[in-house]
mmCIF file of C-alpha atoms and ligand atoms in Angstrom:
data_model
loop_
_atom_site.group_PDB
_atom_site.id
_atom_site.type_symbol
_atom_site.label_atom_id
_atom_site.label_comp_id
_atom_site.label_asym_id
_atom_site.label_seq_id
_atom_site.Cartn_x
_atom_site.Cartn_y
_atom_site.Cartn_z
ATOM 1 C CA MET H 21 33.159 -34.327 23.340
ATOM 2 C CA GLU H 22 32.155 -36.320 26.290
ATOM 3 C CA ASN H 23 29.803 -38.315 24.274
ATOM 4 C CA MET H 24 32.485 -38.898 21.706
ATOM 5 C CA THR H 25 34.692 -40.375 24.366
ATOM 6 C CA GLU H 26 31.857 -42.543 25.637
ATOM 7 C CA LEU H 27 30.748 -43.786 22.256
ATOM 8 C CA THR H 28 34.045 -44.182 20.518
ATOM 9 C CA PRO H 29 35.678 -47.552 21.316
ATOM 10 C CA VAL H 30 39.324 -46.925 22.185
ATOM 11 C CA THR H 31 41.185 -49.116 19.762
ATOM 12 C CA GLU H 32 44.852 -48.600 18.945
ATOM 13 C CA ALA H 33 44.064 -46.674 15.849
ATOM 14 C CA THR H 34 41.777 -44.263 17.578
ATOM 15 C CA ALA H 35 44.054 -43.930 20.527
ATOM 16 C CA THR H 36 47.096 -43.033 18.398
ATOM 17 C CA LYS H 37 45.531 -41.100 15.459
ATOM 18 C CA ALA H 38 41.858 -40.358 15.617
ATOM 19 C CA PRO H 39 41.269 -38.503 18.852
ATOM 20 C CA ALA H 40 42.887 -35.260 17.980
ATOM 21 C CA LYS H 41 40.826 -34.904 14.907
ATOM 22 C CA THR H 42 37.578 -36.245 16.209
ATOM 23 C CA LEU H 43 37.591 -34.450 19.504
ATOM 24 C CA ALA H 44 38.721 -31.294 17.704
ATOM 25 C CA VAL H 45 35.517 -30.596 15.707
ATOM 26 C CA PRO H 46 32.910 -29.944 18.324
ATOM 27 C CA ASP H 47 29.964 -27.678 17.514
ATOM 28 C CA SER H 48 30.205 -27.823 13.788
ATOM 29 C CA GLN H 49 27.502 -26.332 11.575
ATOM 30 C CA THR H 50 27.127 -26.652 7.771
ATOM 31 C CA VAL H 51 27.440 -23.655 5.539
ATOM 32 C CA THR H 52 24.230 -23.274 3.382
ATOM 33 C CA GLU H 53 24.924 -20.055 1.373
ATOM 34 C CA VAL H 54 27.701 -17.530 0.760
ATOM 35 C CA LYS H 55 27.341 -14.154 -0.773
ATOM 36 C CA HIS H 56 30.311 -11.883 -1.717
ATOM 37 C CA TRP H 57 29.254 -8.182 -1.561
ATOM 38 C CA THR H 58 32.579 -6.510 -2.316
ATOM 39 C CA ASP H 59 36.185 -7.594 -2.250
ATOM 40 C CA ARG H 60 36.210 -6.656 1.460
ATOM 41 C CA LEU H 61 32.745 -8.007 2.580
ATOM 42 C CA PHE H 62 30.843 -11.218 2.514
ATOM 43 C CA SER H 63 27.804 -12.784 4.224
ATOM 44 C CA PHE H 64 27.076 -16.413 4.782
ATOM 45 C CA ARG H 65 24.328 -18.678 6.239
ATOM 46 C CA VAL H 66 24.820 -21.787 8.343
ATOM 47 C CA THR H 67 22.468 -24.435 9.850
ATOM 48 C CA ARG H 68 21.221 -23.541 13.269
ATOM 49 C CA PRO H 69 21.797 -25.780 16.203
ATOM 50 C CA ALA H 70 18.351 -27.086 17.324
ATOM 51 C CA SER H 71 18.999 -25.945 20.887
ATOM 52 C CA LEU H 72 20.187 -22.447 20.048
ATOM 53 C CA ARG H 73 17.948 -19.639 21.346
ATOM 54 C CA PHE H 74 19.218 -16.085 21.200
ATOM 55 C CA ARG H 75 18.078 -12.455 21.692
ATOM 56 C CA ALA H 76 18.239 -10.182 18.635
ATOM 57 C CA GLY H 77 21.596 -8.291 18.812
ATOM 58 C CA GLU H 78 23.601 -11.051 20.467
ATOM 59 C CA PHE H 79 26.753 -12.610 19.181
ATOM 60 C CA VAL H 80 28.323 -16.077 19.155
ATOM 61 C CA MET H 81 31.878 -17.477 18.745
ATOM 62 C CA ILE H 82 32.509 -18.891 15.275
ATOM 63 C CA GLY H 83 35.518 -20.181 13.415
ATOM 64 C CA LEU H 84 37.549 -22.843 11.806
ATOM 65 C CA MET H 85 39.952 -25.516 12.927
ATOM 66 C CA GLN H 86 43.571 -24.707 12.577
ATOM 67 C CA THR H 87 46.838 -26.577 13.107
ATOM 68 C CA ASP H 88 48.825 -25.577 16.207
ATOM 69 C CA GLU H 89 52.348 -24.941 14.702
ATOM 70 C CA LYS H 90 54.044 -26.212 17.918
ATOM 71 C CA THR H 91 52.142 -29.340 18.712
ATOM 72 C CA GLY H 92 50.761 -30.132 15.224
ATOM 73 C CA ARG H 93 47.315 -30.519 16.799
ATOM 74 C CA GLU H 94 44.136 -29.183 15.463
ATOM 75 C CA LYS H 95 42.498 -26.520 17.550
ATOM 76 C CA PRO H 96 39.653 -24.076 17.038
ATOM 77 C CA LEU H 97 40.262 -20.486 15.986
ATOM 78 C CA LEU H 98 37.307 -18.495 17.027
ATOM 79 C CA ARG H 99 36.019 -14.924 16.874
ATOM 80 C CA ALA H 100 32.952 -13.151 18.080
ATOM 81 C CA TYR H 101 30.286 -12.624 15.392
ATOM 82 C CA SER H 102 26.985 -10.897 15.742
ATOM 83 C CA ILE H 103 24.121 -12.874 14.489
ATOM 84 C CA ALA H 104 22.627 -11.013 11.500
ATOM 85 C CA SER H 105 19.526 -13.145 11.159
ATOM 86 C CA PRO H 106 16.377 -12.774 13.203
ATOM 87 C CA SER H 107 15.735 -15.093 16.118
ATOM 88 C CA TRP H 108 12.828 -16.698 14.232
ATOM 89 C CA ASP H 109 14.947 -17.681 11.215
ATOM 90 C CA GLU H 110 15.640 -21.409 10.905
ATOM 91 C CA GLU H 111 19.259 -20.717 9.840
ATOM 92 C CA LEU H 112 21.856 -18.322 11.043
ATOM 93 C CA GLU H 113 23.361 -15.407 9.048
ATOM 94 C CA PHE H 114 26.721 -13.717 9.561
ATOM 95 C CA TYR H 115 28.257 -10.682 7.807
ATOM 96 C CA SER H 116 32.027 -10.459 7.704
ATOM 97 C CA ILE H 117 35.003 -8.394 6.555
ATOM 98 C CA LYS H 118 37.741 -10.121 4.545
ATOM 99 C CA VAL H 119 41.199 -9.348 5.773
ATOM 100 C CA GLN H 120 43.692 -10.893 3.424
ATOM 101 C CA ASP H 121 46.277 -11.596 6.197
ATOM 102 C CA GLY H 122 43.641 -12.003 8.990
ATOM 103 C CA PRO H 123 44.099 -15.212 10.904
ATOM 104 C CA LEU H 124 40.383 -16.224 10.493
ATOM 105 C CA THR H 125 38.916 -14.235 7.688
ATOM 106 C CA SER H 126 41.742 -14.948 5.265
ATOM 107 C CA ARG H 127 40.487 -18.551 5.322
ATOM 108 C CA LEU H 128 36.730 -18.030 6.172
ATOM 109 C CA GLN H 129 36.267 -15.983 3.167
ATOM 110 C CA HIS H 130 36.724 -19.106 0.991
ATOM 111 C CA ILE H 131 34.020 -21.073 2.620
ATOM 112 C CA GLN H 132 31.491 -22.761 0.251
ATOM 113 C CA PRO H 133 28.029 -24.311 0.809
ATOM 114 C CA GLY H 134 28.497 -27.810 2.362
ATOM 115 C CA ASP H 135 31.721 -26.811 4.326
ATOM 116 C CA GLU H 136 31.580 -26.947 8.080
ATOM 117 C CA ILE H 137 32.386 -24.147 10.511
ATOM 118 C CA ILE H 138 32.521 -24.200 14.278
ATOM 119 C CA LEU H 139 29.767 -22.384 16.097
ATOM 120 C CA ARG H 140 29.617 -22.284 19.862
ATOM 121 C CA PRO H 141 26.019 -22.097 20.867
ATOM 122 C CA LYS H 142 26.374 -19.613 23.667
ATOM 123 C CA PRO H 143 25.002 -16.260 22.537
ATOM 124 C CA VAL H 144 25.744 -13.095 24.522
ATOM 125 C CA GLY H 145 26.014 -9.461 24.109
ATOM 126 C CA THR H 146 24.686 -5.971 25.074
ATOM 127 C CA LEU H 147 23.047 -4.730 22.003
ATOM 128 C CA VAL H 148 19.746 -6.134 23.377
ATOM 129 C CA HIS H 149 16.517 -4.593 24.295
ATOM 130 C CA ASP H 150 16.922 -5.669 27.865
ATOM 131 C CA ALA H 151 19.827 -3.315 28.265
ATOM 132 C CA LEU H 152 17.776 -0.202 27.410
ATOM 133 C CA LEU H 153 15.111 1.635 29.219
ATOM 134 C CA PRO H 154 11.797 2.343 27.409
ATOM 135 C CA GLY H 155 11.981 5.252 25.041
ATOM 136 C CA LYS H 156 10.230 6.712 21.946
ATOM 137 C CA ARG H 157 13.000 6.770 19.348
ATOM 138 C CA LEU H 158 15.668 4.077 18.783
ATOM 139 C CA TRP H 159 18.919 5.014 17.105
ATOM 140 C CA LEU H 160 20.980 2.248 15.649
ATOM 141 C CA PHE H 161 24.504 3.638 14.747
ATOM 142 C CA ALA H 162 26.672 1.376 12.607
ATOM 143 C CA THR H 163 29.835 1.533 10.562
ATOM 144 C CA GLY H 164 31.033 -1.285 8.248
ATOM 145 C CA THR H 165 30.137 -4.758 9.361
ATOM 146 C CA GLY H 166 28.674 -3.203 12.576
ATOM 147 C CA ILE H 167 25.284 -3.329 10.831
ATOM 148 C CA ALA H 168 25.080 -7.064 11.384
ATOM 149 C CA PRO H 169 23.474 -7.061 14.938
ATOM 150 C CA PHE H 170 20.963 -4.408 13.690
ATOM 151 C CA ALA H 171 19.995 -6.663 10.772
ATOM 152 C CA SER H 172 18.736 -9.057 13.488
ATOM 153 C CA LEU H 173 17.111 -6.347 15.641
ATOM 154 C CA LEU H 174 15.285 -4.768 12.687
ATOM 155 C CA ARG H 175 13.362 -8.035 12.153
ATOM 156 C CA ASP H 176 12.506 -8.511 15.775
ATOM 157 C CA PRO H 177 8.874 -7.593 16.450
ATOM 158 C CA GLN H 178 9.926 -6.004 19.914
ATOM 159 C CA THR H 179 11.916 -3.263 18.099
ATOM 160 C CA PHE H 180 8.741 -1.945 16.590
ATOM 161 C CA GLU H 181 6.578 -2.664 19.571
ATOM 162 C CA ASP H 182 8.791 -0.790 21.973
ATOM 163 C CA TYR H 183 9.405 2.264 19.810
ATOM 164 C CA ASP H 184 7.535 4.831 17.643
ATOM 165 C CA GLU H 185 10.417 5.450 15.439
ATOM 166 C CA VAL H 186 13.610 3.433 14.607
ATOM 167 C CA ILE H 187 16.557 5.099 12.785
ATOM 168 C CA LEU H 188 19.317 3.048 11.308
ATOM 169 C CA THR H 189 22.431 4.997 10.365
ATOM 170 C CA HIS H 190 25.268 3.216 8.426
ATOM 171 C CA THR H 191 28.485 4.927 7.515
ATOM 172 C CA CYS H 192 30.850 3.119 5.090
ATOM 173 C CA ARG H 193 33.747 4.061 3.033
ATOM 174 C CA GLU H 194 32.290 3.152 -0.309
ATOM 175 C CA VAL H 195 28.848 2.778 -1.913
ATOM 176 C CA GLY H 196 29.210 -0.920 -2.569
ATOM 177 C CA GLU H 197 29.649 -1.434 1.176
ATOM 178 C CA LEU H 198 26.127 -0.081 1.770
ATOM 179 C CA GLN H 199 24.498 -2.696 -0.443
ATOM 180 C CA TYR H 200 23.946 -5.323 2.249
ATOM 181 C CA GLY H 201 22.057 -2.757 4.506
ATOM 182 C CA LYS H 202 20.129 -1.379 1.478
ATOM 183 C CA GLU H 203 18.893 -4.745 0.489
ATOM 184 C CA LEU H 204 18.088 -5.517 4.093
ATOM 185 C CA ILE H 205 15.972 -2.348 4.392
ATOM 186 C CA ASP H 206 14.195 -3.017 1.008
ATOM 187 C CA ASP H 207 13.365 -6.524 2.132
ATOM 188 C CA ILE H 208 12.117 -5.515 5.473
ATOM 189 C CA ARG H 209 9.813 -2.947 3.868
ATOM 190 C CA SER H 210 8.384 -5.400 1.335
ATOM 191 C CA ASP H 211 8.296 -8.528 3.649
ATOM 192 C CA GLU H 212 4.635 -9.615 3.915
ATOM 193 C CA LEU H 213 5.415 -12.161 6.651
ATOM 194 C CA LEU H 214 7.141 -9.596 8.797
ATOM 195 C CA ALA H 215 4.128 -7.279 8.366
ATOM 196 C CA GLU H 216 1.993 -10.200 9.565
ATOM 197 C CA LEU H 217 4.355 -10.849 12.400
ATOM 198 C CA ILE H 218 4.975 -7.348 13.490
ATOM 199 C CA GLY H 219 1.866 -5.670 12.334
ATOM 200 C CA GLU H 220 0.797 -3.795 9.148
ATOM 201 C CA GLY H 221 2.551 -0.432 8.695
ATOM 202 C CA PHE H 222 5.393 -1.290 11.006
ATOM 203 C CA ALA H 223 7.868 -0.303 8.241
ATOM 204 C CA ASP H 224 6.615 3.315 8.446
ATOM 205 C CA LYS H 225 8.493 3.500 11.701
ATOM 206 C CA LEU H 226 11.735 2.613 10.039
ATOM 207 C CA ARG H 227 14.125 5.320 8.885
ATOM 208 C CA TYR H 228 17.456 4.532 7.018
ATOM 209 C CA TYR H 229 20.405 7.057 6.836
ATOM 210 C CA PRO H 230 23.279 5.730 4.800
ATOM 211 C CA THR H 231 26.479 7.732 4.353
ATOM 212 C CA THR H 232 29.820 7.274 2.642
ATOM 213 C CA THR H 233 33.162 8.807 3.417
ATOM 214 C CA ARG H 234 35.440 7.942 0.476
ATOM 215 C CA GLU H 235 33.131 7.767 -2.395
ATOM 216 C CA ASP H 236 30.389 10.024 -3.772
ATOM 217 C CA SER H 237 26.904 9.163 -2.646
ATOM 218 C CA PRO H 238 23.749 11.194 -1.984
ATOM 219 C CA LYS H 239 24.914 11.742 1.615
ATOM 220 C CA MET H 240 28.572 12.042 2.268
ATOM 221 C CA GLY H 241 30.469 12.286 5.656
ATOM 222 C CA ARG H 242 30.942 10.499 8.889
ATOM 223 C CA ILE H 243 27.655 10.254 10.913
ATOM 224 C CA THR H 244 29.508 11.758 13.902
ATOM 225 C CA ASP H 245 30.302 14.889 11.864
ATOM 226 C CA LEU H 246 26.735 14.972 10.473
ATOM 227 C CA MET H 247 25.356 14.926 13.921
ATOM 228 C CA ARG H 248 27.692 17.518 15.262
ATOM 229 C CA SER H 249 26.730 19.998 12.475
ATOM 230 C CA GLY H 250 23.009 19.132 12.980
ATOM 231 C CA GLU H 251 22.670 18.153 9.393
ATOM 232 C CA CYS H 252 21.614 14.569 10.192
ATOM 233 C CA PHE H 253 18.753 15.713 12.524
ATOM 234 C CA LYS H 254 17.611 18.311 9.985
ATOM 235 C CA ASP H 255 17.604 15.671 7.215
ATOM 236 C CA LEU H 256 15.625 13.303 9.330
ATOM 237 C CA GLY H 257 13.355 16.014 10.756
ATOM 238 C CA VAL H 258 13.850 14.969 14.246
ATOM 239 C CA PRO H 259 15.050 16.877 17.293
ATOM 240 C CA VAL H 260 18.548 16.521 18.728
ATOM 241 C CA ILE H 261 18.979 13.321 20.745
ATOM 242 C CA SER H 262 17.635 13.665 24.328
ATOM 243 C CA PRO H 263 17.528 11.284 27.172
ATOM 244 C CA GLU H 264 13.854 11.773 27.613
ATOM 245 C CA THR H 265 12.897 10.421 24.219
ATOM 246 C CA ASP H 266 15.908 8.661 22.607
ATOM 247 C CA ARG H 267 17.747 5.428 22.998
ATOM 248 C CA ALA H 268 20.854 4.393 21.030
ATOM 249 C CA MET H 269 22.710 1.126 20.105
ATOM 250 C CA VAL H 270 26.148 1.490 18.642
ATOM 251 C CA CYS H 271 28.229 -1.009 16.675
ATOM 252 C CA GLY H 272 31.318 -0.137 14.618
ATOM 253 C CA ASN H 273 35.046 0.318 14.637
ATOM 254 C CA LEU H 274 36.793 1.190 17.851
ATOM 255 C CA ALA H 275 37.454 4.901 16.912
ATOM 256 C CA PHE H 276 33.859 5.361 15.873
ATOM 257 C CA ASN H 277 32.493 3.742 19.069
ATOM 258 C CA LEU H 278 34.635 5.945 21.286
ATOM 259 C CA GLU H 279 33.645 9.106 19.464
ATOM 260 C CA ILE H 280 29.900 8.469 19.345
ATOM 261 C CA LYS H 281 29.958 7.315 22.972
ATOM 262 C CA GLU H 282 31.238 10.661 24.009
ATOM 263 C CA MET H 283 28.818 12.464 21.865
ATOM 264 C CA LEU H 284 25.828 10.353 23.234
ATOM 265 C CA GLU H 285 27.048 11.120 26.855
ATOM 266 C CA GLY H 286 27.164 14.761 25.807
ATOM 267 C CA TYR H 287 23.464 14.584 24.804
ATOM 268 C CA GLY H 288 22.854 13.108 28.236
ATOM 269 C CA LEU H 289 22.514 9.487 27.551
ATOM 270 C CA GLU H 290 24.149 6.804 29.755
ATOM 271 C CA GLU H 291 25.625 3.409 28.972
ATOM 272 C CA GLY H 292 23.401 0.470 29.967
ATOM 273 C CA ALA H 293 23.996 -3.163 30.482
ATOM 274 C CA ASN H 294 21.915 -6.387 30.785
ATOM 275 C CA SER H 295 21.881 -6.190 34.578
ATOM 276 C CA ASP H 296 21.585 -2.379 34.588
ATOM 277 C CA PRO H 297 19.453 -1.047 31.567
ATOM 278 C CA LYS H 298 20.050 2.684 30.751
ATOM 279 C CA THR H 299 19.728 4.817 27.632
ATOM 280 C CA TYR H 300 22.505 3.535 25.185
ATOM 281 C CA VAL H 301 24.560 0.499 24.553
ATOM 282 C CA VAL H 302 27.804 -0.211 22.560
ATOM 283 C CA GLU H 303 29.556 -3.153 20.962
ATOM 284 C CA LYS H 304 32.761 -3.489 18.830
ATOM 285 C CA ALA H 305 32.249 -4.744 15.341
ATOM 286 C CA PHE H 306 34.638 -7.732 14.786
ATOM 287 C CA LEU H 307 37.872 -6.930 12.936
ATOM 288 C CA ASP H 308 40.232 -9.742 12.034
HETATM 289 P P1 LIG D 402 36.667 7.255 7.073
HETATM 290 O O1 LIG D 402 36.641 6.772 5.745
HETATM 291 O O2 LIG D 402 36.528 8.812 7.277
HETATM 292 O O3 LIG D 402 37.741 6.703 8.081
HETATM 293 P P2 LIG D 402 36.326 0.983 8.354
HETATM 294 O O4 LIG D 402 35.872 0.339 7.122
HETATM 295 O O5 LIG D 402 37.694 1.558 8.426
HETATM 296 O O6 LIG D 402 35.851 0.248 9.628
HETATM 297 O O7 LIG D 402 35.356 2.329 8.436
HETATM 298 C C1 LIG D 402 34.022 2.334 8.289
HETATM 299 C C2 LIG D 402 33.474 3.678 8.335
HETATM 300 O O8 LIG D 402 33.658 4.272 9.556
HETATM 301 C C3 LIG D 402 34.269 4.644 7.299
HETATM 302 O O9 LIG D 402 33.303 5.341 6.644
HETATM 303 C C4 LIG D 402 35.034 5.509 8.199
HETATM 304 O O10 LIG D 402 35.238 6.839 7.798
HETATM 305 C C5 LIG D 402 34.117 5.524 9.424
HETATM 306 N N1 LIG D 402 34.898 6.034 10.653
HETATM 307 C C6 LIG D 402 36.027 5.611 11.056
HETATM 308 N N2 LIG D 402 36.376 6.234 12.212
HETATM 309 C C7 LIG D 402 35.268 6.980 12.619
HETATM 310 C C8 LIG D 402 34.999 7.889 13.713
HETATM 311 N N3 LIG D 402 35.974 8.049 14.630
HETATM 312 N N4 LIG D 402 33.856 8.474 13.659
HETATM 313 C C9 LIG D 402 32.971 8.307 12.658
HETATM 314 N N5 LIG D 402 33.152 7.460 11.649
HETATM 315 C C10 LIG D 402 34.345 6.838 11.616
#
């Protein structure tokens, strides 16, 4: 914005009309790909700012311009979105819900390749390796679009260097909502570049545990209930979570986060932060 003021000669035309519009589209990136997964879910890719470095699991603010009803001025409407792509990818990927009357996603769901979105290049977040103490087994607990930060973490070499076993659980209402995660896991398992980057056989450490709650699938039920009953641990052939061996990252809807947080604390895990790494971390999946 400062550059814009410096470089744009202030003529009468720019002074009266242009500034609101030119100054109002900072940090824009171009959409390169959009994929609709269900009538409630879509993913999209955008160009990556050359200066943007981020840690797997972090989020950025993204959005669109909107007209302020009172002033008639254009201003950014931004929401926090986890970066779903790995930090070595030359583009950025995001995975989003579509809310028909949601202020942002009612419009964002219509983006097309070539369109511009706003992306503030300031990544932050707690679902990062730095916020966890070393452990043997890493649990990634997701509901719905909460899988997004894990899509990045599961392609980060550190995830497999730091742990002997990585378990992704994903609970969705319907089978179609699992597809993004299913393809992600299939791609990771067959990706030769990743095997080269992370090490042959890395994918053997990866376990995937998808469940649905409102449509029939091979594993039905909320992950929280399946843990409480012990069924999840039995299915995976692992012991119940313990602070000696297990670490967890949680990303889902608010009710899920609160419930699983309490369960993890019950197993003896403690919530960590960037400045104070401990045994589990939580972040809310974005809902418009
Ligand atoms: P359910 O269908 O029983 O509500 P949403 O799309 O609403 O964000 O939900 C995503 C998934 O999270 C759904 O399968 C939903 O199950 C599940 N879920 C919602 N609340 C909880 C909770 N407190 N504990 C575990 N899973 C939950």
